[in-house]
XYZ file of C-alpha atoms in Angstrom:
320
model
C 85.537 37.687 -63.030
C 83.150 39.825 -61.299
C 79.983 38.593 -60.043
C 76.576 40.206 -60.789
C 75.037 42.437 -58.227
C 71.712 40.749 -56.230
C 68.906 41.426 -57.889
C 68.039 43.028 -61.456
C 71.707 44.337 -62.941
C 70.904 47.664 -64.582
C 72.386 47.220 -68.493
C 73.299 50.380 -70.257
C 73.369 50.437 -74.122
C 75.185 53.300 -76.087
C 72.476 52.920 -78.552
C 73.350 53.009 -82.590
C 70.427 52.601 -85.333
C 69.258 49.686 -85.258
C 68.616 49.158 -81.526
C 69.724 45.522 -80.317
C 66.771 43.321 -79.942
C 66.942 42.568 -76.108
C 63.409 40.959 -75.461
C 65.361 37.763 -73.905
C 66.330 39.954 -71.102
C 63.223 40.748 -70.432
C 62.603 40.648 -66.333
C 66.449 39.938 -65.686
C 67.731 43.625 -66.094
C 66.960 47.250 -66.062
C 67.673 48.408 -69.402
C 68.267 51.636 -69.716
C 70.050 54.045 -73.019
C 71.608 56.703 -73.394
C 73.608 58.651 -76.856
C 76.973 59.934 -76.740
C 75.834 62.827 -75.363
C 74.194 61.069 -72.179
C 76.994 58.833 -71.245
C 78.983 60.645 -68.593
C 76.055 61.143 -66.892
C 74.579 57.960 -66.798
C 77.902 55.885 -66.479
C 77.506 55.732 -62.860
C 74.496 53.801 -62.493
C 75.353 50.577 -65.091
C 76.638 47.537 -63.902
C 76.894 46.184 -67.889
C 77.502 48.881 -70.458
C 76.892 47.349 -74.139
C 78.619 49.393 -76.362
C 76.554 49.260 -79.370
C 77.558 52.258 -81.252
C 80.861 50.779 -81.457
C 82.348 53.148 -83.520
C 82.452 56.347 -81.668
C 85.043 57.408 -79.109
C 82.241 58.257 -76.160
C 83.019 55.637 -73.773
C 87.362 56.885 -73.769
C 85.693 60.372 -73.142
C 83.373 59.300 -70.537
C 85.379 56.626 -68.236
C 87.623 59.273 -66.786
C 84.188 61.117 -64.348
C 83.202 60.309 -60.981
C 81.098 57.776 -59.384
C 81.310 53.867 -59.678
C 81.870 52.029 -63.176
C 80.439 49.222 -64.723
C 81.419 46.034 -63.685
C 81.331 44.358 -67.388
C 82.046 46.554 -70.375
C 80.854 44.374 -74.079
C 81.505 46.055 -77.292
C 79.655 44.658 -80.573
C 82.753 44.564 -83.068
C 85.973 42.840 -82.438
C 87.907 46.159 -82.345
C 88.479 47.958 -78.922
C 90.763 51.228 -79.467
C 87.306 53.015 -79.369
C 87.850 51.902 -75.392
C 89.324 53.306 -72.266
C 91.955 50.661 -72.393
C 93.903 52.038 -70.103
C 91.231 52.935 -67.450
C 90.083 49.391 -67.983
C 93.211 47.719 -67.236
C 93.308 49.414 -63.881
C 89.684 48.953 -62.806
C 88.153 45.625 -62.016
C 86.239 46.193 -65.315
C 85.721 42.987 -67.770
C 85.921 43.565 -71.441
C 84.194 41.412 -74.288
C 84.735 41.643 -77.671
C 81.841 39.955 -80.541
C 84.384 37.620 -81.463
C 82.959 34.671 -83.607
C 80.611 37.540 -85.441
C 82.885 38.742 -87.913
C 85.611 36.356 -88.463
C 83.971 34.777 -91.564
C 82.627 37.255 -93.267
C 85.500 39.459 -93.307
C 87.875 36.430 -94.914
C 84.942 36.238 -97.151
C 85.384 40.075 -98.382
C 89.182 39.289 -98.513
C 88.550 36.470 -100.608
C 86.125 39.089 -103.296
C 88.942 41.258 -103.220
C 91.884 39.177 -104.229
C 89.373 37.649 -107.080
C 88.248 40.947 -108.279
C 92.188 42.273 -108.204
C 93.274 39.339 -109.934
C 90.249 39.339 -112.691
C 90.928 42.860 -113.164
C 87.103 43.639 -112.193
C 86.776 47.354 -111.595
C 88.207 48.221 -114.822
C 86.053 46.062 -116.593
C 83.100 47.854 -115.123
C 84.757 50.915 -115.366
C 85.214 49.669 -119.554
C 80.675 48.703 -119.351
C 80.487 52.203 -118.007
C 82.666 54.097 -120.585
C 81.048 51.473 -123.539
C 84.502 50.255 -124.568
C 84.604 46.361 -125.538
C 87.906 45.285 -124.365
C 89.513 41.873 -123.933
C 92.484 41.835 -122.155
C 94.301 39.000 -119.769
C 93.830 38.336 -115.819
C 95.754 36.878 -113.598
C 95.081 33.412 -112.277
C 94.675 33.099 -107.941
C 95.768 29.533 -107.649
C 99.548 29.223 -107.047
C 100.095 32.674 -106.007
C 101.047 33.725 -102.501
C 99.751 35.235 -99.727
C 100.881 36.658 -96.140
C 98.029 37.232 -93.904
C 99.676 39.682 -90.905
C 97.479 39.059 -87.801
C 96.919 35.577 -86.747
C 93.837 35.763 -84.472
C 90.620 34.608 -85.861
C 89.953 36.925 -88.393
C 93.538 36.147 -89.779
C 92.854 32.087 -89.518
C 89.444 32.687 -91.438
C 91.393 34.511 -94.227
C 94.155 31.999 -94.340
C 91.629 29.264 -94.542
C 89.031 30.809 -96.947
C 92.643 31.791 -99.104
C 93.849 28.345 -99.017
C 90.545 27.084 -100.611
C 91.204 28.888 -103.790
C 94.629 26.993 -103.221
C 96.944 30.187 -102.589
C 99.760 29.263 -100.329
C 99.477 31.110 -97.487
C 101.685 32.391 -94.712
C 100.442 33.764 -91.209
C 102.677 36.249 -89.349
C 101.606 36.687 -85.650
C 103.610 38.656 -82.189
C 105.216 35.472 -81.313
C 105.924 32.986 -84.063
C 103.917 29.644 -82.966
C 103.323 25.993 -84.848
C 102.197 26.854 -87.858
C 102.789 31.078 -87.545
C 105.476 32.597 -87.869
C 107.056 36.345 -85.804
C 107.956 39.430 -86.778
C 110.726 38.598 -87.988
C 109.887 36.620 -90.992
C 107.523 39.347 -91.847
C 109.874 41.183 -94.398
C 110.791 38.170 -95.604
C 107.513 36.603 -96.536
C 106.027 40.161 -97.675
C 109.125 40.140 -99.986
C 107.977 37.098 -101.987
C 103.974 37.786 -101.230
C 101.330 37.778 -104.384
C 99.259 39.386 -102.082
C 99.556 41.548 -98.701
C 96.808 40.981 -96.116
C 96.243 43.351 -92.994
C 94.467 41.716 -90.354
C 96.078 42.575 -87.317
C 94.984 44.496 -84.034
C 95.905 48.557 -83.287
C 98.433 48.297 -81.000
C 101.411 50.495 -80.446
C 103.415 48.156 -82.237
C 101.310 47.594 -85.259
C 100.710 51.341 -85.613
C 102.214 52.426 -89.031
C 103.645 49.288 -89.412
C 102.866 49.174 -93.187
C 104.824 52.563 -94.261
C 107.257 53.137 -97.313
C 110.119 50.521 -96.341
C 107.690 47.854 -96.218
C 105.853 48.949 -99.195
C 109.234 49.457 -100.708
C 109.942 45.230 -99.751
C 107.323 43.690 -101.348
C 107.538 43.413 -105.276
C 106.177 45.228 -108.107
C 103.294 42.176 -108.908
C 102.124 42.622 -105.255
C 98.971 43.747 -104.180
C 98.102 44.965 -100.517
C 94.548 44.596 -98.736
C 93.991 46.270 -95.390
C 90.537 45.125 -93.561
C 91.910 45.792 -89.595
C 92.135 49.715 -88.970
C 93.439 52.519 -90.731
C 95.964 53.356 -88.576
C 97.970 50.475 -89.248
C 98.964 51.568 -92.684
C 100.913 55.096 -93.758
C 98.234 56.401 -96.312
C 100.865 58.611 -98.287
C 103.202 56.100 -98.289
C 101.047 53.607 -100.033
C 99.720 56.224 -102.733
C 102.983 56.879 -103.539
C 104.261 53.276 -103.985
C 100.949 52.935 -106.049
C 101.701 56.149 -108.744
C 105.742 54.393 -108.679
C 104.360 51.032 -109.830
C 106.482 50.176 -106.588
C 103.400 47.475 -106.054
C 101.052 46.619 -108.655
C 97.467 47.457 -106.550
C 96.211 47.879 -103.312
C 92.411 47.811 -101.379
C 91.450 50.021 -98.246
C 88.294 48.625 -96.297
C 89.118 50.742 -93.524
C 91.026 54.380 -93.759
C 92.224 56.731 -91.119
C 89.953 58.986 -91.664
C 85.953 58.079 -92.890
C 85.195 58.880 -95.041
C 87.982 60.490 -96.815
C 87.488 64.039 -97.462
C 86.343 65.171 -100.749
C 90.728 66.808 -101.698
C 92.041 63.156 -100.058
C 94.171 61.779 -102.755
C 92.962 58.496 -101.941
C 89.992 59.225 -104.104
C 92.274 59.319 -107.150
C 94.943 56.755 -106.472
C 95.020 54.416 -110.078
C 94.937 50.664 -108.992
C 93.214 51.478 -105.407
C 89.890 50.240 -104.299
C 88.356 51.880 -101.651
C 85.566 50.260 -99.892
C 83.461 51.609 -96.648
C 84.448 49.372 -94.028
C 81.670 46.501 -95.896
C 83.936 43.384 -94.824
C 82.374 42.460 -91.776
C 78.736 44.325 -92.572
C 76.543 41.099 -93.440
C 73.010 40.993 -93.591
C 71.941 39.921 -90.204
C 74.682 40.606 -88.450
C 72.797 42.675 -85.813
C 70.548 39.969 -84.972
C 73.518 37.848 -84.426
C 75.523 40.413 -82.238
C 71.888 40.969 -80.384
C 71.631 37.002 -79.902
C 75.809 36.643 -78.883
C 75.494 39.732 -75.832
C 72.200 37.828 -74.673
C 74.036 34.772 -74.482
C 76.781 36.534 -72.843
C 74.326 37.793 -70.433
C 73.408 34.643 -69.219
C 76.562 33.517 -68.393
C 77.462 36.398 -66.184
C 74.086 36.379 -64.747
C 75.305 32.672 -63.436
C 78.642 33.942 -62.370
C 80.132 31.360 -65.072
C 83.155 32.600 -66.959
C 82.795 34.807 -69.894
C 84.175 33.987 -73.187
C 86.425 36.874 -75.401
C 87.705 38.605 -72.554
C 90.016 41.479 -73.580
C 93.130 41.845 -72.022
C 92.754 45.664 -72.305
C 96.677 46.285 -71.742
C 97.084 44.237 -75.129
C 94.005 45.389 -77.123
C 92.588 41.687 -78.281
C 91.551 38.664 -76.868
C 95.095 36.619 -75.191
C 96.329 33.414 -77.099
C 96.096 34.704 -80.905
């Protein structure tokens, strides 16, 4: 990888509320910040840009100018479409992902969403709400089936955390490996699925990959759960497959657009739950991504390897 630069590095954070704790850096780096807005302009002089506000698209905007780049790009989230990938994958830029933040408490979330699908729990708050005292049947989780598509880290948590409510899972991955299977089981196993899990990374090939034929393959007891990126799944398509009873439910932690505007049908959808983007935000979690880059820090600063390296061409972390 590349090596630091003698002396203090100069680290640039694209701040988001909160700011990262840094203290531990203290004396070992310039620290400087900048907004959106700033970014261009201040590009130039960073030899580590921390992408803290990890949603926004200011970094793709800003790569492109003149003047030297940094030599280490780290974004806190797992997700990197946000990034230049393409200007990255020419320069001599690293990439880091917070891999090992997220991975847990997202197959956590999945977990409270298959439960609460099963058990039938929004409608019975929706039933407190409305003061209607209605028993009714739920479904039971273990025994059912499950194909988790995406089998990097966030897709082994889910399978794990899945498994321990003893739901047989499936893992579909780009190649098929011991244990995961390709792309082409995935109609297959979606056909016979209890329950639909999207957990894989944006890439060109994973873009609309969950649009009316596949919505149309899985059967009428199935229920879908999305928790990657919104682009991964054709929004009409699935509203539509909900209203035809073509699946039996569905739940959106992340949506193409976010929020939804206030005329999105996605508000009114029966049998969808809509959720903003909550699987991965746990209580402490920016303390932890604060503590990982630190970390991270240190290794560069010692010219040692860095761990979660992108491969920017691919969009995630190579071997998943």
């Amino acid at each position: 990888m590349t090596a630091p630069p003698p002396g203090r590095p100069t680290l640039l954070v694209l701040d988001a509320e909160p700011l990262p704790r840094l203290g531990g850096l203290t004396g070992r780096a310039r620290i400087e910040h900048t907004d959106a807005a700033g970014l261009g302009a201040r590009l130039p002089i960073a030899d580590v840009l921390l992408v803290w506000d990890f949603p926004t698209d200011a970094v793709r905007g800003a790569w492109p100018g003149g003047g030297p780049r940094p030599r280490w790009v780290h974004t806190a989230s797992t997700r990197v479409d946000h990034l230049p990938c393409a200007g990255l994958a020419a320069s001599r830029t690293v990439l880091t992902n917070a891999r090992g933040i997220f991975e847990q408490p997202v197959a956590e979330y999945v977990a409270a969403l298959v439960l609460a699908l099963a058990k039938d729990l929004p409608r019975t708050r929706d039933l407190q709400r409305d003061r209607e005292w209605r028993p009714r049947e739920v479904a039971r989780v273990a025994g059912t089936r499950a194909c988790v598509v995406g089998s990097g880290p966030v897709g082994r948590a889910i399978a794990r955390t899945l498994k321990a409510l003893e739901v047989t899972v499936s893992v579909v991955g780009r190649v098929p490996l011991t244990g995961i299977h390709g792309p082409d089981d995935l109609d297959r196993l979606i056909a016979r699925a209890d329950w639909v899990i999207a957990a894989a990374p944006l890439t060109d090939r994973t873009r609309g990959m969950f649009d009316a034929r596949r919505f149309g393959v899985m059967q009428p007891s199935a229920r879908f759960v999305n928790v990657s990126h919104g682009a991964l799944v054709d929004e009409e398509a699935l509203a539509a497959a909900l209203s035809k009873r073509w699946i039996a439910g569905a739940a959106l932690d992340v949506l193409r657009q976010e929020p939804p505007g206030p005329e999105s049908p996605l508000w009114r959808v029966q049998d969808l739950l809509l959720s903003p983007r909550m699987s991965g935000s746990t209580v402490g979690r920016y303390d932890e991504l604060g503590r990982q880059f630190v970390e991270l820090f240190t290794r560069w600063e010692a010219g040692r390897p860095l761990p979660n390296v992108v491969d920017p061409r691919r969009g995630y972390v190579p071997g998943y």
